[in-house]
mmCIF file of C-alpha atoms in Angstrom:
data_model
loop_
_atom_site.group_PDB
_atom_site.id
_atom_site.type_symbol
_atom_site.label_atom_id
_atom_site.label_comp_id
_atom_site.label_asym_id
_atom_site.label_seq_id
_atom_site.Cartn_x
_atom_site.Cartn_y
_atom_site.Cartn_z
ATOM 1 C CA UNK A 1 -103.655 94.107 137.752
ATOM 2 C CA UNK A 2 -100.108 93.879 136.463
ATOM 3 C CA UNK A 3 -97.619 96.747 136.582
ATOM 4 C CA UNK A 4 -96.864 98.297 133.162
ATOM 5 C CA UNK A 5 -93.377 97.576 131.874
ATOM 6 C CA UNK A 6 -91.372 99.456 129.237
ATOM 7 C CA UNK A 7 -88.076 98.215 127.796
ATOM 8 C CA UNK A 8 -85.659 101.168 127.809
ATOM 9 C CA UNK A 9 -82.635 99.203 126.558
ATOM 10 C CA UNK A 10 -83.459 97.157 123.470
ATOM 11 C CA UNK A 11 -81.241 96.043 120.594
ATOM 12 C CA UNK A 12 -82.408 95.189 117.096
ATOM 13 C CA UNK A 13 -80.588 93.455 114.246
ATOM 14 C CA UNK A 14 -78.856 96.812 113.663
ATOM 15 C CA UNK A 15 -76.720 96.064 116.756
ATOM 16 C CA UNK A 16 -74.212 93.857 114.980
ATOM 17 C CA UNK A 17 -73.401 90.672 116.877
ATOM 18 C CA UNK A 18 -75.648 91.741 119.755
ATOM 19 C CA UNK A 19 -79.237 91.970 118.516
ATOM 20 C CA UNK A 20 -81.386 89.630 116.466
ATOM 21 C CA UNK A 21 -84.878 91.134 116.341
ATOM 22 C CA UNK A 22 -86.029 92.919 113.233
ATOM 23 C CA UNK A 23 -87.849 96.169 114.042
ATOM 24 C CA UNK A 24 -91.377 95.182 112.854
ATOM 25 C CA UNK A 25 -91.280 91.913 114.810
ATOM 26 C CA UNK A 26 -89.886 93.686 117.880
ATOM 27 C CA UNK A 27 -92.722 96.228 117.855
ATOM 28 C CA UNK A 28 -95.326 93.528 117.198
ATOM 29 C CA UNK A 29 -94.104 91.536 120.212
ATOM 30 C CA UNK A 30 -94.213 94.638 122.429
ATOM 31 C CA UNK A 31 -97.801 95.254 121.279
ATOM 32 C CA UNK A 32 -98.719 91.613 121.908
ATOM 33 C CA UNK A 33 -97.346 91.919 125.449
ATOM 34 C CA UNK A 34 -99.423 95.049 126.098
ATOM 35 C CA UNK A 35 -96.570 97.542 126.188
ATOM 36 C CA UNK A 36 -97.534 101.170 125.592
ATOM 37 C CA UNK A 37 -93.965 102.371 124.936
ATOM 38 C CA UNK A 38 -90.681 100.859 123.746
ATOM 39 C CA UNK A 39 -87.103 102.124 123.354
ATOM 40 C CA UNK A 40 -84.580 101.179 120.682
ATOM 41 C CA UNK A 41 -80.951 101.583 121.832
ATOM 42 C CA UNK A 42 -78.732 99.867 119.286
ATOM 43 C CA UNK A 43 -74.941 99.742 119.782
ATOM 44 C CA UNK A 44 -73.296 102.809 118.300
ATOM 45 C CA UNK A 45 -75.846 103.095 115.469
ATOM 46 C CA UNK A 46 -79.195 104.659 114.777
ATOM 47 C CA UNK A 47 -79.867 103.003 111.412
ATOM 48 C CA UNK A 48 -83.246 101.704 112.554
ATOM 49 C CA UNK A 49 -84.528 104.876 114.241
ATOM 50 C CA UNK A 50 -86.981 106.037 111.549
ATOM 51 C CA UNK A 51 -88.231 102.528 110.810
ATOM 52 C CA UNK A 52 -88.690 101.973 114.559
ATOM 53 C CA UNK A 53 -90.504 105.293 115.017
ATOM 54 C CA UNK A 54 -92.901 104.581 112.138
ATOM 55 C CA UNK A 55 -93.605 100.989 113.244
ATOM 56 C CA UNK A 56 -94.343 102.126 116.797
ATOM 57 C CA UNK A 57 -96.705 104.843 115.573
ATOM 58 C CA UNK A 58 -98.600 102.296 113.431
ATOM 59 C CA UNK A 59 -98.927 100.008 116.468
ATOM 60 C CA UNK A 60 -99.992 102.864 118.778
ATOM 61 C CA UNK A 61 -96.853 102.426 120.907
ATOM 62 C CA UNK A 62 -94.837 105.410 122.133
ATOM 63 C CA UNK A 63 -91.413 105.229 120.428
ATOM 64 C CA UNK A 64 -88.379 106.117 122.533
ATOM 65 C CA UNK A 65 -85.398 106.565 120.242
ATOM 66 C CA UNK A 66 -81.936 106.109 121.667
ATOM 67 C CA UNK A 67 -78.472 104.721 121.206
ATOM 68 C CA UNK A 68 -75.948 102.850 123.304
ATOM 69 C CA UNK A 69 -72.790 104.966 123.035
ATOM 70 C CA UNK A 70 -69.256 103.896 123.820
ATOM 71 C CA UNK A 71 -67.207 105.757 126.406
ATOM 72 C CA UNK A 72 -63.401 105.750 126.487
ATOM 73 C CA UNK A 73 -61.330 106.377 129.612
ATOM 74 C CA UNK A 74 -59.139 108.887 127.784
ATOM 75 C CA UNK A 75 -59.580 109.406 124.012
ATOM 76 C CA UNK A 76 -60.539 107.062 121.210
ATOM 77 C CA UNK A 77 -56.995 107.331 119.857
ATOM 78 C CA UNK A 78 -55.247 106.111 123.048
ATOM 79 C CA UNK A 79 -54.302 102.425 122.836
ATOM 80 C CA UNK A 80 -52.047 101.765 125.845
ATOM 81 C CA UNK A 81 -52.553 98.190 127.134
ATOM 82 C CA UNK A 82 -54.021 97.821 130.658
ATOM 83 C CA UNK A 83 -54.916 101.524 130.640
ATOM 84 C CA UNK A 84 -57.169 101.923 127.623
ATOM 85 C CA UNK A 85 -58.660 98.437 127.650
ATOM 86 C CA UNK A 86 -61.565 99.578 129.865
ATOM 87 C CA UNK A 87 -64.632 100.543 127.868
ATOM 88 C CA UNK A 88 -67.990 101.712 129.091
ATOM 89 C CA UNK A 89 -71.414 102.034 127.553
ATOM 90 C CA UNK A 90 -73.784 104.926 128.026
ATOM 91 C CA UNK A 91 -77.439 104.555 127.062
ATOM 92 C CA UNK A 92 -78.823 107.807 125.662
ATOM 93 C CA UNK A 93 -82.555 108.381 125.109
ATOM 94 C CA UNK A 94 -83.919 111.266 123.015
ATOM 95 C CA UNK A 95 -86.996 113.341 123.637
ATOM 96 C CA UNK A 96 -88.754 113.591 120.273
ATOM 97 C CA UNK A 97 -90.108 117.069 119.699
ATOM 98 C CA UNK A 98 -91.571 116.640 116.208
ATOM 99 C CA UNK A 99 -93.706 114.232 114.299
ATOM 100 C CA UNK A 100 -91.835 112.390 111.504
ATOM 101 C CA UNK A 101 -93.864 111.749 108.350
ATOM 102 C CA UNK A 102 -93.010 109.147 105.747
#
């Protein structure tokens, strides 16, 4: 028996220049592979969150909504070369407490 696997860091076409998958196809592939849950963590955007949630619910997959946030060493306004050129990402996942209806 194989060990269940859940992607907790997934980009869709809403992650400009970083993701290609459209949400319905992404969820369909997860279902085809036997996944019971899937996360969507697009770069700095949550445009696909509701579409993703609804597609997962239709496919009987647990949706995990998230975002990949950007972290700055100091502030987003600081632009000093060799000091503020370091950027970090932080993947945030939300616990959904309500049921979204369309």
